[in-house]
PDB file of C-alpha atoms in Angstrom:
ATOM      1  CA  MET H   1       0.000   0.000   0.000  1.00 40.00           C
ATOM      2  CA  PHE H   2       1.366   3.384  -1.002  1.00 42.00           C
ATOM      3  CA  GLY H   3       0.680   6.527   0.983  1.00 42.00           C
ATOM      4  CA  MET H   4      -1.036   9.466  -0.641  1.00 41.00           C
ATOM      5  CA  TYR H   5       0.645  12.839  -0.334  1.00 39.00           C
ATOM      6  CA  TYR H   6      -1.110  16.092  -1.039  1.00 39.00           C
ATOM      7  CA  LEU H   7       0.154  19.599  -1.506  1.00 40.00           C
ATOM      8  CA  PHE H   8      -2.056  21.949   0.421  1.00 40.00           C
ATOM      9  CA  VAL H   9      -2.218  25.373   1.887  1.00 43.00           C
ATOM     10  CA  ASP H  10      -4.168  25.852   5.089  1.00 49.00           C
ATOM     11  CA  ASP H  11      -6.857  28.475   4.610  1.00 49.00           C
ATOM     12  CA  PHE H  12      -8.448  30.189   7.605  1.00 55.00           C
ATOM     13  CA  PHE H  13     -11.103  32.904   7.641  1.00 54.00           C
ATOM     14  CA  ALA H  14     -12.043  35.049  10.641  1.00 62.00           C
ATOM     15  CA  VAL H  15     -13.946  38.251  11.311  1.00 64.00           C
ATOM     16  CA  LEU H  16     -12.614  40.531  14.035  1.00 60.00           C
ATOM     17  CA  VAL H  17     -14.267  43.692  15.335  1.00 66.00           C
ATOM     18  CA  ILE H  18     -11.929  46.679  15.427  1.00 63.00           C
ATOM     19  CA  GLU H  19     -13.341  50.040  16.524  1.00 68.00           C
ATOM     20  CA  SER H  20     -16.864  48.722  15.836  1.00 68.00           C
ATOM     21  CA  ILE H  21     -15.870  47.813  12.257  1.00 65.00           C
ATOM     22  CA  HIS H  22     -15.881  44.196  11.095  1.00 61.00           C
ATOM     23  CA  VAL H  23     -12.463  43.338   9.650  1.00 61.00           C
ATOM     24  CA  CYS H  24     -12.165  40.108   7.663  1.00 64.00           C
ATOM     25  CA  ILE H  25      -8.957  38.110   7.876  1.00 61.00           C
ATOM     26  CA  ASN H  26      -8.262  35.439   5.320  1.00 58.00           C
ATOM     27  CA  ARG H  27      -5.068  33.622   6.267  1.00 58.00           C
ATOM     28  CA  TRP H  28      -3.153  31.423   3.837  1.00 58.00           C
ATOM     29  CA  ASP H  29      -0.677  29.248   5.708  1.00 59.00           C
ATOM     30  CA  THR H  30       2.039  27.647   3.562  1.00 58.00           C
ATOM     31  CA  ALA H  31       3.900  26.278   6.612  1.00 59.00           C
ATOM     32  CA  GLY H  32       7.125  27.742   5.222  1.00 57.00           C
ATOM     33  CA  GLN H  33       7.314  25.243   2.406  1.00 57.00           C
ATOM     34  CA  GLU H  34       9.309  26.551  -0.539  1.00 58.00           C
ATOM     35  CA  ARG H  35       7.239  24.493  -2.970  1.00 57.00           C
ATOM     36  CA  PHE H  36       4.441  27.043  -2.494  1.00 56.00           C
ATOM     37  CA  GLN H  37       6.576  30.018  -3.520  1.00 57.00           C
ATOM     38  CA  SER H  38       5.625  29.564  -7.167  1.00 62.00           C
ATOM     39  CA  LEU H  39       1.947  29.971  -6.214  1.00 62.00           C
ATOM     40  CA  GLY H  40       2.637  33.324  -4.585  1.00 62.00           C
ATOM     41  CA  VAL H  41       0.969  35.540  -7.159  1.00 70.00           C
ATOM     42  CA  VAL H  42      -2.310  33.668  -6.697  1.00 70.00           C
ATOM     43  CA  PHE H  43      -2.201  33.866  -2.900  1.00 71.00           C
ATOM     44  CA  TYR H  44      -0.454  37.187  -2.295  1.00 76.00           C
ATOM     45  CA  ARG H  45      -2.071  39.570  -4.783  1.00 77.00           C
ATOM     46  CA  GLY H  46      -4.331  42.063  -3.016  1.00 78.00           C
ATOM     47  CA  ALA H  47      -3.024  41.224   0.469  1.00 79.00           C
ATOM     48  CA  ASP H  48      -3.140  43.948   3.122  1.00 82.00           C
ATOM     49  CA  CYS H  49      -0.553  42.332   5.374  1.00 84.00           C
ATOM     50  CA  CYS H  50       2.043  39.570   5.383  1.00 87.00           C
ATOM     51  CA  VAL H  51       2.597  37.659   8.621  1.00 88.00           C
ATOM     52  CA  LEU H  52       6.048  36.085   8.660  1.00 91.00           C
ATOM     53  CA  VAL H  53       6.306  33.188  11.104  1.00 90.00           C
ATOM     54  CA  TYR H  54       9.506  31.454  12.133  1.00 94.00           C
ATOM     55  CA  ASN H  55      10.267  28.707  14.642  1.00 95.00           C
ATOM     56  CA  VAL H  56      12.343  30.112  17.538  1.00 98.00           C
ATOM     57  CA  ASN H  57      13.971  26.668  17.862  1.00 97.00           C
ATOM     58  CA  VAL H  58      15.193  26.420  14.253  1.00 96.00           C
ATOM     59  CA  GLN H  59      17.815  28.882  13.029  1.00 97.00           C
ATOM     60  CA  LYS H  60      17.136  28.134   9.357  1.00 96.00           C
ATOM     61  CA  SER H  61      13.499  29.238   9.647  1.00 94.00           C
ATOM     62  CA  PHE H  62      14.709  32.604  10.972  1.00 97.00           C
ATOM     63  CA  ASP H  63      17.421  32.834   8.313  1.00 97.00           C
ATOM     64  CA  ASN H  64      14.784  32.383   5.593  1.00 92.00           C
ATOM     65  CA  LEU H  65      12.780  35.455   6.680  1.00 94.00           C
ATOM     66  CA  ASN H  66      14.560  37.815   4.291  1.00 94.00           C
ATOM     67  CA  ASN H  67      13.929  35.462   1.372  1.00 91.00           C
ATOM     68  CA  TRP H  68      10.234  35.093   2.232  1.00 87.00           C
ATOM     69  CA  CYS H  69       9.879  38.852   2.661  1.00 90.00           C
ATOM     70  CA  GLU H  70      11.532  39.632  -0.684  1.00 91.00           C
ATOM     71  CA  GLU H  71       9.618  36.882  -2.475  1.00 87.00           C
ATOM     72  CA  PHE H  72       6.340  38.164  -1.076  1.00 87.00           C
ATOM     73  CA  LEU H  73       7.009  41.724  -2.234  1.00 91.00           C
ATOM     74  CA  LYS H  74       8.078  40.507  -5.658  1.00 89.00           C
ATOM     75  CA  GLN H  75       4.979  38.387  -6.199  1.00 87.00           C
ATOM     76  CA  ALA H  76       2.385  40.542  -4.424  1.00 87.00           C
ATOM     77  CA  SER H  77       3.572  43.712  -6.169  1.00 88.00           C
ATOM     78  CA  PRO H  78       2.078  46.114  -3.596  1.00 88.00           C
ATOM     79  CA  ALA H  79       1.681  49.748  -4.673  1.00 86.00           C
ATOM     80  CA  ASN H  80       4.170  50.925  -2.031  1.00 87.00           C
ATOM     81  CA  PRO H  81       6.516  48.052  -1.072  1.00 89.00           C
ATOM     82  CA  GLY H  82       8.463  50.210   1.397  1.00 87.00           C
ATOM     83  CA  LYS H  83       5.336  50.829   3.458  1.00 86.00           C
ATOM     84  CA  PHE H  84       3.702  47.426   3.108  1.00 89.00           C
ATOM     85  CA  LEU H  85       2.593  45.933   6.434  1.00 89.00           C
ATOM     86  CA  PHE H  86       4.564  42.967   7.728  1.00 93.00           C
ATOM     87  CA  ILE H  87       4.234  41.347  11.139  1.00 92.00           C
ATOM     88  CA  LEU H  88       6.763  38.904  12.571  1.00 96.00           C
ATOM     89  CA  LEU H  89       5.817  35.988  14.812  1.00 94.00           C
ATOM     90  CA  GLY H  90       8.390  33.926  16.681  1.00 96.00           C
ATOM     91  CA  ASN H  91       6.440  30.707  17.185  1.00 94.00           C
ATOM     92  CA  LYS H  92       6.861  27.593  19.348  1.00 95.00           C
ATOM     93  CA  VAL H  93       8.119  29.435  22.422  1.00 96.00           C
ATOM     94  CA  ASP H  94       6.420  26.729  24.523  1.00 94.00           C
ATOM     95  CA  ILE H  95       8.724  23.910  23.399  1.00 93.00           C
ATOM     96  CA  ASP H  96      10.983  22.438  26.067  1.00 90.00           C
ATOM     97  CA  GLY H  97      10.349  25.360  28.403  1.00 86.00           C
ATOM     98  CA  GLY H  98      12.420  27.535  26.077  1.00 82.00           C
ATOM     99  CA  ASN H  99      15.570  25.446  26.587  1.00 89.00           C
ATOM    100  CA  SER H 100      15.835  24.422  22.927  1.00 93.00           C
ATOM    101  CA  ARG H 101      15.481  27.977  21.688  1.00 96.00           C
ATOM    102  CA  VAL H 102      18.184  29.085  19.231  1.00 97.00           C
ATOM    103  CA  VAL H 103      16.868  32.478  18.063  1.00 98.00           C
ATOM    104  CA  SER H 104      16.807  35.007  20.881  1.00 97.00           C
ATOM    105  CA  GLU H 105      14.043  37.539  21.321  1.00 97.00           C
ATOM    106  CA  LYS H 106      16.645  40.291  20.970  1.00 98.00           C
ATOM    107  CA  LYS H 107      17.814  38.944  17.611  1.00 98.00           C
ATOM    108  CA  ALA H 108      14.230  38.846  16.340  1.00 98.00           C
ATOM    109  CA  LYS H 109      13.523  42.367  17.622  1.00 97.00           C
ATOM    110  CA  ASP H 110      16.714  43.616  15.960  1.00 97.00           C
ATOM    111  CA  TRP H 111      15.557  42.079  12.660  1.00 97.00           C
ATOM    112  CA  SER H 112      12.134  43.725  13.092  1.00 96.00           C
ATOM    113  CA  SER H 113      13.768  47.083  13.809  1.00 95.00           C
ATOM    114  CA  SER H 114      15.878  46.792  10.666  1.00 95.00           C
ATOM    115  CA  ARG H 115      12.649  46.294   8.689  1.00 92.00           C
ATOM    116  CA  SER H 116      10.966  49.604   9.605  1.00 88.00           C
ATOM    117  CA  ASP H 117      10.032  48.445  13.112  1.00 90.00           C
ATOM    118  CA  ILE H 118       7.536  45.826  12.032  1.00 93.00           C
ATOM    119  CA  PRO H 119       5.511  44.504  14.972  1.00 94.00           C
ATOM    120  CA  TYR H 120       6.977  41.399  16.617  1.00 97.00           C
ATOM    121  CA  PHE H 121       5.180  38.857  18.791  1.00 96.00           C
ATOM    122  CA  GLU H 122       6.390  35.705  20.489  1.00 96.00           C
ATOM    123  CA  THR H 123       3.723  33.045  20.158  1.00 93.00           C
ATOM    124  CA  SER H 124       2.763  29.474  20.800  1.00 92.00           C
ATOM    125  CA  ALA H 125       0.102  28.271  18.397  1.00 85.00           C
ATOM    126  CA  LYS H 126      -0.172  25.058  20.407  1.00 88.00           C
ATOM    127  CA  GLU H 127      -0.806  26.883  23.693  1.00 90.00           C
ATOM    128  CA  ASP H 128      -2.692  29.745  21.991  1.00 86.00           C
ATOM    129  CA  GLN H 129      -0.258  32.236  23.497  1.00 92.00           C
ATOM    130  CA  ASN H 130      -0.284  35.736  21.929  1.00 90.00           C
ATOM    131  CA  VAL H 131      -1.869  34.470  18.697  1.00 85.00           C
ATOM    132  CA  ASP H 132      -5.054  36.504  19.206  1.00 82.00           C
ATOM    133  CA  VAL H 133      -3.032  39.581  20.150  1.00 88.00           C
ATOM    134  CA  ALA H 134      -0.949  39.254  16.983  1.00 86.00           C
ATOM    135  CA  PHE H 135      -3.970  38.906  14.707  1.00 81.00           C
ATOM    136  CA  GLN H 136      -5.718  41.799  16.473  1.00 82.00           C
ATOM    137  CA  CYS H 137      -2.640  43.838  15.521  1.00 83.00           C
ATOM    138  CA  VAL H 138      -2.930  42.592  11.928  1.00 79.00           C
ATOM    139  CA  ALA H 139      -6.608  43.558  11.773  1.00 78.00           C
ATOM    140  CA  LYS H 140      -6.174  46.948  13.446  1.00 78.00           C
ATOM    141  CA  THR H 141      -3.142  47.971  11.401  1.00 74.00           C
ATOM    142  CA  SER H 142      -4.683  46.747   8.152  1.00 67.00           C
ATOM    143  CA  HIS H 143      -7.885  48.644   8.958  1.00 53.00           C
ATOM    144  CA  VAL H 144      -5.969  51.872   9.659  1.00 56.00           C
ATOM    145  CA  ASN H 145      -3.940  51.445   6.444  1.00 53.00           C
ATOM    146  CA  ASP H 146      -7.155  50.821   4.511  1.00 52.00           C
ATOM    147  CA  GLN H 147      -8.635  54.063   5.846  1.00 45.00           C
ATOM    148  CA  LEU H 148      -5.515  55.994   4.818  1.00 43.00           C
ATOM    149  CA  GLN H 149      -5.747  54.599   1.290  1.00 46.00           C
ATOM    150  CA  ASP H 150      -9.382  55.701   1.046  1.00 43.00           C
ATOM    151  CA  ILE H 151      -8.546  59.344   1.725  1.00 40.00           C
ATOM    152  CA  ASP H 152      -8.992  61.484  -1.386  1.00 44.00           C
ATOM    153  CA  PHE H 153      -5.850  63.611  -1.563  1.00 45.00           C
ATOM    154  CA  ASN H 154      -7.017  65.380  -4.747  1.00 51.00           C
ATOM    155  CA  PRO H 155     -10.419  66.811  -3.877  1.00 54.00           C
ATOM    156  CA  ILE H 156     -12.662  68.128  -6.603  1.00 56.00           C
ATOM    157  CA  PRO H 157     -12.707  71.939  -6.540  1.00 57.00           C
ATOM    158  CA  ASP H 158     -15.955  73.737  -5.703  1.00 62.00           C
ATOM    159  CA  GLU H 159     -15.943  75.605  -9.002  1.00 66.00           C
ATOM    160  CA  VAL H 160     -14.652  74.426 -12.336  1.00 59.00           C
ATOM    161  CA  PRO H 161     -13.807  77.287 -14.721  1.00 62.00           C
ATOM    162  CA  ILE H 162     -15.387  76.950 -18.155  1.00 64.00           C
ATOM    163  CA  GLU H 163     -13.859  78.822 -21.047  1.00 63.00           C
ATOM    164  CA  GLN H 164     -16.268  80.586 -23.367  1.00 53.00           C
ATOM    165  CA  ARG H 165     -15.526  80.119 -27.043  1.00 55.00           C
ATOM    166  CA  GLY H 166     -17.256  82.006 -29.754  1.00 56.00           C
ATOM    167  CA  GLY H 167     -20.392  83.996 -29.189  1.00 56.00           C
ATOM    168  CA  GLY H 168     -22.962  81.214 -29.045  1.00 58.00           C
ATOM    169  CA  SER H 169     -24.968  80.114 -26.065  1.00 61.00           C
ATOM    170  CA  CYS H 170     -23.012  76.872 -25.763  1.00 59.00           C
ATOM    171  CA  ALA H 171     -19.904  76.792 -23.589  1.00 58.00           C
ATOM    172  CA  CYS H 172     -18.195  74.188 -25.784  1.00 57.00           C
TER     173      CYS H 172
END
């Protein structure tokens, strides 16, 4: 008997209430698998935020953050890549009471600071530690950014001058 293996991306949908506004979060979780990088355009286009998650107990997952960040920006093609919202989660802080940790909180915070002070949270998905707080930050920041994008910076003037041509009654 042969086992069946499937490629999949975990999809999660939630609605959070931020300042009495319902904010929808649709999370695509690739579990850090490089084989999903080629599907990026499909998943990333139109995103308001990218949550980068690494395992605090595995140096390589932290080392790959720059690659994932650059790949996301390349494939998502946001209007303003320098101001695009990223959030960093250091996950699995619950493992072995923290004794097997290889990426320090300071190192992660330094990386976040070097990336325009992106928000950083230490989490345990298994223990549900700080996960809600992190996604509240995603929702709130995305909502604020959405409001800023909706501002009309070129308002229509109250009066539009019309040039008169010829002597007829028509202004055209």
